[in-house]
XYZ file of C-alpha atoms in Angstrom:
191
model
C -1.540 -10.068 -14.160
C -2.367 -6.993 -12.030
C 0.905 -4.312 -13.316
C 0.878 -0.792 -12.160
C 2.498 1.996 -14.041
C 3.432 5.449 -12.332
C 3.714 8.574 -14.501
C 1.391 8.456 -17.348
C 3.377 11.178 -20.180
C 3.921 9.917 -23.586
C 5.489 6.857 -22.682
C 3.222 5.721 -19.738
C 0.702 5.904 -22.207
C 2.820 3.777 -24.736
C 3.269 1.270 -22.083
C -0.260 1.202 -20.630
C -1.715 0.699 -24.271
C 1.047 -2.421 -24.683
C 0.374 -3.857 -21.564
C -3.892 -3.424 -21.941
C -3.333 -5.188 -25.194
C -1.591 -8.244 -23.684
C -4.326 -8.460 -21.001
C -3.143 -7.062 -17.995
C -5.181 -5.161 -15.418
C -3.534 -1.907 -15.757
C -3.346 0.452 -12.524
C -1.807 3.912 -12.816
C -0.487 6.533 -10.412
C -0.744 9.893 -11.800
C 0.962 12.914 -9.895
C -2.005 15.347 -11.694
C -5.239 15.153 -12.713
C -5.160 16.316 -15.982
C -8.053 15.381 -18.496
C -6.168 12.966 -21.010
C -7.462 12.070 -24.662
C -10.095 9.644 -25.274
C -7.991 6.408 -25.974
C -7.598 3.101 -24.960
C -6.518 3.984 -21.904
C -9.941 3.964 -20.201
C -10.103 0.645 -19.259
C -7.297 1.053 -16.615
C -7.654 2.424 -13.327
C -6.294 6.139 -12.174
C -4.870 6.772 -8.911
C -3.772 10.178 -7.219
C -2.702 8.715 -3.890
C 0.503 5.835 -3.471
C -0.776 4.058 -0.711
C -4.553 3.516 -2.837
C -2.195 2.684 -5.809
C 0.252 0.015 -4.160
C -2.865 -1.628 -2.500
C -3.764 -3.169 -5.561
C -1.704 -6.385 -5.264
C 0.441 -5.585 -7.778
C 2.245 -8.080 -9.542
C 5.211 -5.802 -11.045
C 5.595 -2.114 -11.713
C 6.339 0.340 -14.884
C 8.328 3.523 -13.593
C 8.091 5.781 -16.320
C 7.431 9.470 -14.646
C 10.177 11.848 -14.554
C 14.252 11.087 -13.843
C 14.373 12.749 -10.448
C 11.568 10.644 -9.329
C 13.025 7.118 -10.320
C 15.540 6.548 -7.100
C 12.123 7.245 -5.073
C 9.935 4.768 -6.667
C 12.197 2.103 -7.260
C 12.970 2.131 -3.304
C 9.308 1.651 -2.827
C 9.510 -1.371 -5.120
C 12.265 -2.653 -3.304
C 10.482 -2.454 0.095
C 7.023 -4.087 -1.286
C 9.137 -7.055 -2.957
C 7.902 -5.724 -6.641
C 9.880 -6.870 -10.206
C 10.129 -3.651 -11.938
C 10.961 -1.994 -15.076
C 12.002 1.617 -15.351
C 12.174 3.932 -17.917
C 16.578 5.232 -18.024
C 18.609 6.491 -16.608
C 17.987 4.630 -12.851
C 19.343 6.966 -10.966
C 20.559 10.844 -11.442
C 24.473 10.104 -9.760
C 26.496 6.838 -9.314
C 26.245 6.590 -5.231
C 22.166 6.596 -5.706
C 23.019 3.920 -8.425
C 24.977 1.700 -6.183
C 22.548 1.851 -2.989
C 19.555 0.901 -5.210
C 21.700 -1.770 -7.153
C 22.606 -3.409 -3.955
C 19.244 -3.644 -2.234
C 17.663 -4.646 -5.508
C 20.448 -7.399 -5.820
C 19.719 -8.673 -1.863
C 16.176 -8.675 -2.691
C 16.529 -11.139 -5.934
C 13.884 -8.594 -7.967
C 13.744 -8.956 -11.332
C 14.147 -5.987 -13.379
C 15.063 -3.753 -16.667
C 15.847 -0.551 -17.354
C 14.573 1.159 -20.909
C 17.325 1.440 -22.636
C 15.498 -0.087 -26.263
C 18.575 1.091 -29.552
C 19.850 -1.693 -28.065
C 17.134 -4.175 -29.655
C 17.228 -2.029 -32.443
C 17.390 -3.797 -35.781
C 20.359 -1.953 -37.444
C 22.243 -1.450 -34.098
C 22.537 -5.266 -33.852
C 23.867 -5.264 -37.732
C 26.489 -2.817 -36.605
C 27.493 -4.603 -33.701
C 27.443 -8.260 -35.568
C 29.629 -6.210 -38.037
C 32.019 -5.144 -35.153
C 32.331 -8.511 -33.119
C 32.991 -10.080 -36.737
C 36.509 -8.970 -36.774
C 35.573 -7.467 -40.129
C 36.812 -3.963 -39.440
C 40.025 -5.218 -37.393
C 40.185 -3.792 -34.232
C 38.356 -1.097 -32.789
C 40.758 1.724 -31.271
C 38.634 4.743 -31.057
C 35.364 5.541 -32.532
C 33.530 9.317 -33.078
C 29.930 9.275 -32.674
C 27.757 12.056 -33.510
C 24.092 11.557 -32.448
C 22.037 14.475 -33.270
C 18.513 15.466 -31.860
C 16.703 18.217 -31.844
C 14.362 18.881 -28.580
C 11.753 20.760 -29.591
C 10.767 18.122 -32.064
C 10.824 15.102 -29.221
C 6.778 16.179 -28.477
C 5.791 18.919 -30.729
C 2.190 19.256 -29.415
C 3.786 20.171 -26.207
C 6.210 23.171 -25.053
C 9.385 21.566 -24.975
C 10.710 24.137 -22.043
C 8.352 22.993 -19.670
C 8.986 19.304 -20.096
C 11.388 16.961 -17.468
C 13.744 16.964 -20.241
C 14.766 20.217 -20.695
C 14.949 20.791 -16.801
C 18.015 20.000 -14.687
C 15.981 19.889 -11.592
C 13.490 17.228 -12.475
C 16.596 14.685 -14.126
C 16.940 16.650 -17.686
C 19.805 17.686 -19.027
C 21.840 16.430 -22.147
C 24.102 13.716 -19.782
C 20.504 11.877 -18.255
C 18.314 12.187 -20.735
C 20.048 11.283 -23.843
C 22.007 8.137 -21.632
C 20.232 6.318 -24.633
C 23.347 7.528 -27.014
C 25.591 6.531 -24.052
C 24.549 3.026 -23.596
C 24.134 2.530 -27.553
C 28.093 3.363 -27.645
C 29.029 1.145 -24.367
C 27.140 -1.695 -26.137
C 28.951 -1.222 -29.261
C 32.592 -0.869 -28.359
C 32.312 -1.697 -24.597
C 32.389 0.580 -21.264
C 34.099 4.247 -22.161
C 36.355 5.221 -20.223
C-alpha cells in the first residue's frame, strides 16, 4: 500500500512511524527542508514539490500539516479520487465545510477526520455511563478542559507554532475542536 502523508510536524511523524510499521511505502510532502532527527523515518521518501509527490500512485493520503492548509489538500484529494484521513478540524468556517463535504460525498471517498478522545478508554466509560440512564437525564452539563500551550511541544517555541497563530488555523475555537467534539459525542450536538 503506497500512502502519502503531507506535513511532517509531530504528528506526521507519529503517523509515518505507524504506517512504516504496518508496511506501507510511506511518501511525504514536506513544505521545508529542514534536517529532521535520525529515526525511523528514513525509510520513506521526501518530497518538496506536489506534482513529484501525487505521482506516486498513491493509494490514500494523511493530511496532517497545518489547519489553514487542510481545505487545500483535501480538494486535491477530491480531484485525484484519493480516500483520505485528516488531522481536525476539516475546514477553518462552515461554508468551506459544506463545499468539501459535498464533493467528497459525490465522489464516494472514504475518509476520517482525527478527532481520537473519542476512542479514548475512559471517554467511552463516561458515555456507557450516560446512555445507561444511570444519571437520569442529561439537562446541561459544565465542562472545563484545561491545557496549557506552552507544554503541547516543549522542545519547540510555542509562539511560532500553527497553533498559537490565527492566520495559519490556530486559535482556541480550531485547535482545541478536540474538547468540542468530545462534548458533542457525549451529550449530543450543542446548540
Amino acid at each position: 500500500m503506497n500512502i502519502g502523508i503531507i506535513g511532517f510536524g509531530s504528528i506526521g511523524k507519529r503517523h509515518s512511524k505507524n504506517l512504516l510499521e504496518l508496511g506501507a511505502n510511506v511518501s511525504i510532502l514536506r513544505s521545508t527542508n529542514k534536517k529532521t532527527e535520525k529515526d525511523s523515518q528514513e525509510s520513506s521518501s521526501f518530497y518538496f514539490d506536489e506534482d513529484d509527490f501525487f505521482s506516486n500512485n498513491l493509494d490514500g493520503i494523511v493530511i496532517c500539516n497545518p489547519t489553514f492548509l487542510h481545505k487545500k489538500f483535501i480538494e486535491l484529494a477530491v480531484a485525484k479520487d484519493l480516500n483520505f484521513f485528516c488531522e481536525k478540524p476539516l475546514a477553518s468556517n462552515a461554508s468551506d465545510l459544506e463545499h468539501l463535504s459535498k464533493s467528497i460525498t459525490k465522489k464516494n471517498l472514504t475518509t476520517c477526520c482525527g478527532y481520537m478522545m473519542r476512542y479514548h478508554k475512559e471517554i467511552n466509560l463516561i458515555k456507557e455511563i450516560i446512555d445507561s440512564g444511570q444519571l437520569g437525564r442529561i439537562t446541561s452539563s459544565h465542562i472545563n478542559w484545561s491545557t496549557y500551550l506552552p507544554d503541547w511541544h516543549p522542545w519547540e517555541d510555542y509562539s511560532e507554532s500553527y497553533a498559537s497563530n490565527s492566520e495559519m488555523g490556530g486559535g482556541a475555537i480550531l485547535t482545541c475542536s478536540h474538547e468540542i467534539d468530545t462534548m458533542n459525542y457525549l451529550f449530543g450536538k450543542s446548540e
